[in-house]
PDB file of C-alpha atoms in Angstrom:
ATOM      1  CA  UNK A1112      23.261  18.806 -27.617  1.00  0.00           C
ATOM      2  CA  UNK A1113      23.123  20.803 -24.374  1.00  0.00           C
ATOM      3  CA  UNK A1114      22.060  18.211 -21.146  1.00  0.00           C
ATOM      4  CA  UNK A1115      20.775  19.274 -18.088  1.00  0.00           C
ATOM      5  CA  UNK A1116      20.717  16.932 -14.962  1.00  0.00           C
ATOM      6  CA  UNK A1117      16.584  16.499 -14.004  1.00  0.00           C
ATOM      7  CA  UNK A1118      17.243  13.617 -11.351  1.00  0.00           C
ATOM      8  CA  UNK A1119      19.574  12.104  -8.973  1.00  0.00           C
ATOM      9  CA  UNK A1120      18.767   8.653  -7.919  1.00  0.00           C
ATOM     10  CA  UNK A1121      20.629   6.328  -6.280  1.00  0.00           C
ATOM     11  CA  UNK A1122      22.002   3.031  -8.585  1.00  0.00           C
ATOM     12  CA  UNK A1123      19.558   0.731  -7.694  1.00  0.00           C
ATOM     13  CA  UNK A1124      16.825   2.907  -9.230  1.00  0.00           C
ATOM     14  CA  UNK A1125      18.800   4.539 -12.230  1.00  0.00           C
ATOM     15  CA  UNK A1126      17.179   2.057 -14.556  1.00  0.00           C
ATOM     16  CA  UNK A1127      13.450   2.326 -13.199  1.00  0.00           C
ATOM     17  CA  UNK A1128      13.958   6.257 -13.965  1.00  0.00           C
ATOM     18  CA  UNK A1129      15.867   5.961 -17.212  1.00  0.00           C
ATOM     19  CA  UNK A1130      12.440   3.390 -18.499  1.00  0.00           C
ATOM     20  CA  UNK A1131      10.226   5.485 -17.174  1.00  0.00           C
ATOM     21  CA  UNK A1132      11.400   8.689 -18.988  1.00  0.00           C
ATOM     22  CA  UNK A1133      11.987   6.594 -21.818  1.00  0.00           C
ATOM     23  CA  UNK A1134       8.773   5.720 -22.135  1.00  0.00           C
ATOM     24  CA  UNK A1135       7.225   9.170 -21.889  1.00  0.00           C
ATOM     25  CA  UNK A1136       9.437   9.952 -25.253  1.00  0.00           C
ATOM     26  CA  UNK A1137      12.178  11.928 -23.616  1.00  0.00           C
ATOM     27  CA  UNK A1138      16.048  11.054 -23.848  1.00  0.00           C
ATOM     28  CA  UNK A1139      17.512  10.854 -20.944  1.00  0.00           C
ATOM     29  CA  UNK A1140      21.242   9.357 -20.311  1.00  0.00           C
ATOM     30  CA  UNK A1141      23.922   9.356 -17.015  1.00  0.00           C
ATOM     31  CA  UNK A1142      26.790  11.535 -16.209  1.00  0.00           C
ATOM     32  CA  UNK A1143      28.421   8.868 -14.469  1.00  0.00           C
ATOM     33  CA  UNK A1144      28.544   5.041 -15.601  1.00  0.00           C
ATOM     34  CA  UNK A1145      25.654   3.494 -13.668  1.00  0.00           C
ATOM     35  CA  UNK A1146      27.805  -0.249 -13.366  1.00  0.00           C
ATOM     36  CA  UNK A1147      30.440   1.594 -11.456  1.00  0.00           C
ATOM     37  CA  UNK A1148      27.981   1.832  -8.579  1.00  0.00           C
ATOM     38  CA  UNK A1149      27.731  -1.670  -8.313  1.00  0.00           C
ATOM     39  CA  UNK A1150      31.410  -2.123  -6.899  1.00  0.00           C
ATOM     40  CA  UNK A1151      30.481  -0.034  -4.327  1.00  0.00           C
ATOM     41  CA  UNK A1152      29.472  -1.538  -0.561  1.00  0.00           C
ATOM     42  CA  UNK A1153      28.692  -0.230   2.599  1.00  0.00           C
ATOM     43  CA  UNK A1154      27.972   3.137   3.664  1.00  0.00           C
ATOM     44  CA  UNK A1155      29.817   4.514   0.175  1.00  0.00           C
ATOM     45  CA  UNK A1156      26.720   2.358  -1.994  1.00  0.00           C
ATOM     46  CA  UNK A1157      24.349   3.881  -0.274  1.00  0.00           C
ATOM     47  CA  UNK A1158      25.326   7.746  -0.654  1.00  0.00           C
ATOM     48  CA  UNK A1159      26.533   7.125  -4.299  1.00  0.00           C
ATOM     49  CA  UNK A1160      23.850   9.225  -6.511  1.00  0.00           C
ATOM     50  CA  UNK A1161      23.898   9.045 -10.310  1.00  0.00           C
ATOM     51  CA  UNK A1162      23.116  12.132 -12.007  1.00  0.00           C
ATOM     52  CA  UNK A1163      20.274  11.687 -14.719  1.00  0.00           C
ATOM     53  CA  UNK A1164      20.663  13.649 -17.484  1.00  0.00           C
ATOM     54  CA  UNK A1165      18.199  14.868 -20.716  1.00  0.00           C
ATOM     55  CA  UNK A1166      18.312  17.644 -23.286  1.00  0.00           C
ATOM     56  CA  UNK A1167      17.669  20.959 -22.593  1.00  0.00           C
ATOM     57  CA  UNK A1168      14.298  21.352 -24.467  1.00  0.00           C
ATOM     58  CA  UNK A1169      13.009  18.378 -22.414  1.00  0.00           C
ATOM     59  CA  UNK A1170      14.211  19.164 -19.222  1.00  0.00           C
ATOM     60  CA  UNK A1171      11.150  20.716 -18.027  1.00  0.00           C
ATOM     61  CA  UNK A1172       8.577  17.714 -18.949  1.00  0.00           C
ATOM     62  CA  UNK A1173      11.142  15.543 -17.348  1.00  0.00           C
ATOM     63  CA  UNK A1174      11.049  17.077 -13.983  1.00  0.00           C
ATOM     64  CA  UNK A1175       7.287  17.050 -13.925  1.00  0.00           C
ATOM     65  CA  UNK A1176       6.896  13.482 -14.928  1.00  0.00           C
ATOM     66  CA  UNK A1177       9.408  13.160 -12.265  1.00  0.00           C
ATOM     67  CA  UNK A1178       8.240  15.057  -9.753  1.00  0.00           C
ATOM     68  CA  UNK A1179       4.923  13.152 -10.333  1.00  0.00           C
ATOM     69  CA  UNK A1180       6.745   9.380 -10.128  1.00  0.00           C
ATOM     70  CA  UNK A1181       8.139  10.623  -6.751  1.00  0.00           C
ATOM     71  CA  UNK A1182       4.888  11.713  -5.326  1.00  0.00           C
ATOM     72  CA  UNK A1183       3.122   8.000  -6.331  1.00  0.00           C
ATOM     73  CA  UNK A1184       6.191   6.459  -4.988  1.00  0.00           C
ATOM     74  CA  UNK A1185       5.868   8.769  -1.360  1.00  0.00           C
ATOM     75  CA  UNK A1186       2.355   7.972  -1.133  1.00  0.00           C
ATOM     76  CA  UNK A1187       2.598   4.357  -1.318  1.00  0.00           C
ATOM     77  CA  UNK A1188       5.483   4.012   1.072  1.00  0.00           C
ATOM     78  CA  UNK A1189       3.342   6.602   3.735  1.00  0.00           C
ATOM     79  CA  UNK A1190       0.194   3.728   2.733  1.00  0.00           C
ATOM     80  CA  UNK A1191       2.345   0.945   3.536  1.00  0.00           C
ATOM     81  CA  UNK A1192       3.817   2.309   7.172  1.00  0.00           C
ATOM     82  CA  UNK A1193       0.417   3.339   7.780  1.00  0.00           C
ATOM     83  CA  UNK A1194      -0.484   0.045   7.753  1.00  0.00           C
ATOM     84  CA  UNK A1195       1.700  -1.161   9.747  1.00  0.00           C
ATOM     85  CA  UNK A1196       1.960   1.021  12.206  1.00  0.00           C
ATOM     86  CA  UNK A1197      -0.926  -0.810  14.060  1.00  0.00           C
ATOM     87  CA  UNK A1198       0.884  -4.074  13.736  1.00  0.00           C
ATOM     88  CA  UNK A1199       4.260  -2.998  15.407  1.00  0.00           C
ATOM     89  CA  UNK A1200       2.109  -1.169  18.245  1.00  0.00           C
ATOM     90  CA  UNK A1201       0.284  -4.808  18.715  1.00  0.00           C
ATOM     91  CA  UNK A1202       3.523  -6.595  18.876  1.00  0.00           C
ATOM     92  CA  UNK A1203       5.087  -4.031  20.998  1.00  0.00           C
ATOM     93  CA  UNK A1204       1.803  -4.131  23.759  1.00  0.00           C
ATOM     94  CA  UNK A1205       2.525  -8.511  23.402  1.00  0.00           C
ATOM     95  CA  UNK A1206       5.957  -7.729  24.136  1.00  0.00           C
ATOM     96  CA  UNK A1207       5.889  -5.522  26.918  1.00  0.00           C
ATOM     97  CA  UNK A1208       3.330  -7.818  28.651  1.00  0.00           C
ATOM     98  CA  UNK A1209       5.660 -10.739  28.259  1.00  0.00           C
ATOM     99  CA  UNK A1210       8.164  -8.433  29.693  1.00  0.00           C
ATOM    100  CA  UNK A1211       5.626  -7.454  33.160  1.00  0.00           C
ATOM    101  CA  UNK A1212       5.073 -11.113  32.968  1.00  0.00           C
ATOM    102  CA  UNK A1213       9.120 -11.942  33.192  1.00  0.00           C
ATOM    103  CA  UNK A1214       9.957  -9.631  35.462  1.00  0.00           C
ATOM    104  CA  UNK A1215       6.974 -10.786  38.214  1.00  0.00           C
ATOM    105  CA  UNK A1216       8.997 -14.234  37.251  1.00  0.00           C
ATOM    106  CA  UNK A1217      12.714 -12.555  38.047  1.00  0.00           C
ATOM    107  CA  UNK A1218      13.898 -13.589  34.901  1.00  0.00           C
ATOM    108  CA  UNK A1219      13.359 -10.421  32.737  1.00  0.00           C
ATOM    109  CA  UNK A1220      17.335  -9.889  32.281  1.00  0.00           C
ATOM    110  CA  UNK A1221      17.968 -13.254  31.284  1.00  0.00           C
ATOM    111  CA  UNK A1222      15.288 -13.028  28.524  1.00  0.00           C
ATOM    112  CA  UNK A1223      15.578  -9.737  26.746  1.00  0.00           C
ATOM    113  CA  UNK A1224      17.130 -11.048  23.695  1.00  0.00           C
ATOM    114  CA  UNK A1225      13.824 -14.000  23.520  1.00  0.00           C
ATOM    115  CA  UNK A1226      11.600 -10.906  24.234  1.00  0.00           C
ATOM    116  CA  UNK A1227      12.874  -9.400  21.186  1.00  0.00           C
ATOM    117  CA  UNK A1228      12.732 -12.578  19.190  1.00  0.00           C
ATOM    118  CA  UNK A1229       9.335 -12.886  20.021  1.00  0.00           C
ATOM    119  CA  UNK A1230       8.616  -9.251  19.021  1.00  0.00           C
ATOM    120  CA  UNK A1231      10.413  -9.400  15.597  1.00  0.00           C
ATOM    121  CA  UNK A1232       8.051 -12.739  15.020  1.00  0.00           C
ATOM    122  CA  UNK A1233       4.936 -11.510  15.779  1.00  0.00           C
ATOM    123  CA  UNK A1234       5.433  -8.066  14.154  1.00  0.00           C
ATOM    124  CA  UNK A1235       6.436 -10.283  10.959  1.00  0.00           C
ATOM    125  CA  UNK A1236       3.436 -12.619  10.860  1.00  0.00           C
ATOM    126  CA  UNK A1237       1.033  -9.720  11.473  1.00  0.00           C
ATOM    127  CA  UNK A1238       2.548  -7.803   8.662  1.00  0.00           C
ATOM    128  CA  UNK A1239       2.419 -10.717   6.398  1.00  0.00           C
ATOM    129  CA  UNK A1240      -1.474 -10.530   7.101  1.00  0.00           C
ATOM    130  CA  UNK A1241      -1.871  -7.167   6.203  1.00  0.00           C
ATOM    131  CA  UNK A1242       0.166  -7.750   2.946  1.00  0.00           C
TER     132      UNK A1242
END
């Protein structure tokens, strides 16, 4: 049976691909042995791609469905920052007015690292909200 590589994805997503094509009655199998990306850390895990592979006749329904699953997956991540994006400006303005605030005080320097403390929590408990 002739393959043909339809997908690249990186190992922590092989298996969501392999279902999904799975269940839209195509074939599909690796080139390389998905478990070997698991001993893999650092900077190497995260450039490893595994090559996703179906038969020849199938290819071209398998790069649709594909292309479609990326789309979903591209809009939901822009939905998701979008959302946020309102929350980190928020917790930047609190931030930078604690900052005014420390420096009037002459003890800015000595407080950056609580000024970003502070940011990181508020940021986090108003994206918990929106979630």
């Amino acid at each position: 049976m002739n393959m043909v590589v339809v997908y690249k994805a990186n190992p922590e997503s092989v298996q969501t691909v392999l279902g999904l094509l799975r269940k839209k009655g195509f074939n599909p199998s690796t080139l390389e042995n998905p478990s070997s990306a698991a001993v893999l850390s650092g900077a190497g895990h995260a450039t490893y791609l595994i090559s996703i592979t179906v038969p020849r006749e199938e290819a071209e329904g398998a790069k649709s469905v594909l292309r479609k699953w990326d789309k979903a997956r591209q809009s939901e991540a822009e939905q998701i920052t979008g959302k946020l994006a309102g929350q980190l400006l928020f917790s930047a303005m609190v931030v930078a007015v604690l900052a005014i605030i420390f420096l009037f005080m002459g003890i800015l320097w000595d407080n950056v690292a609580l000024l970003f403390v502070i940011w990181l929590v508020v940021f986090a408990l108003l994206a918990k909200v929106v979630k």
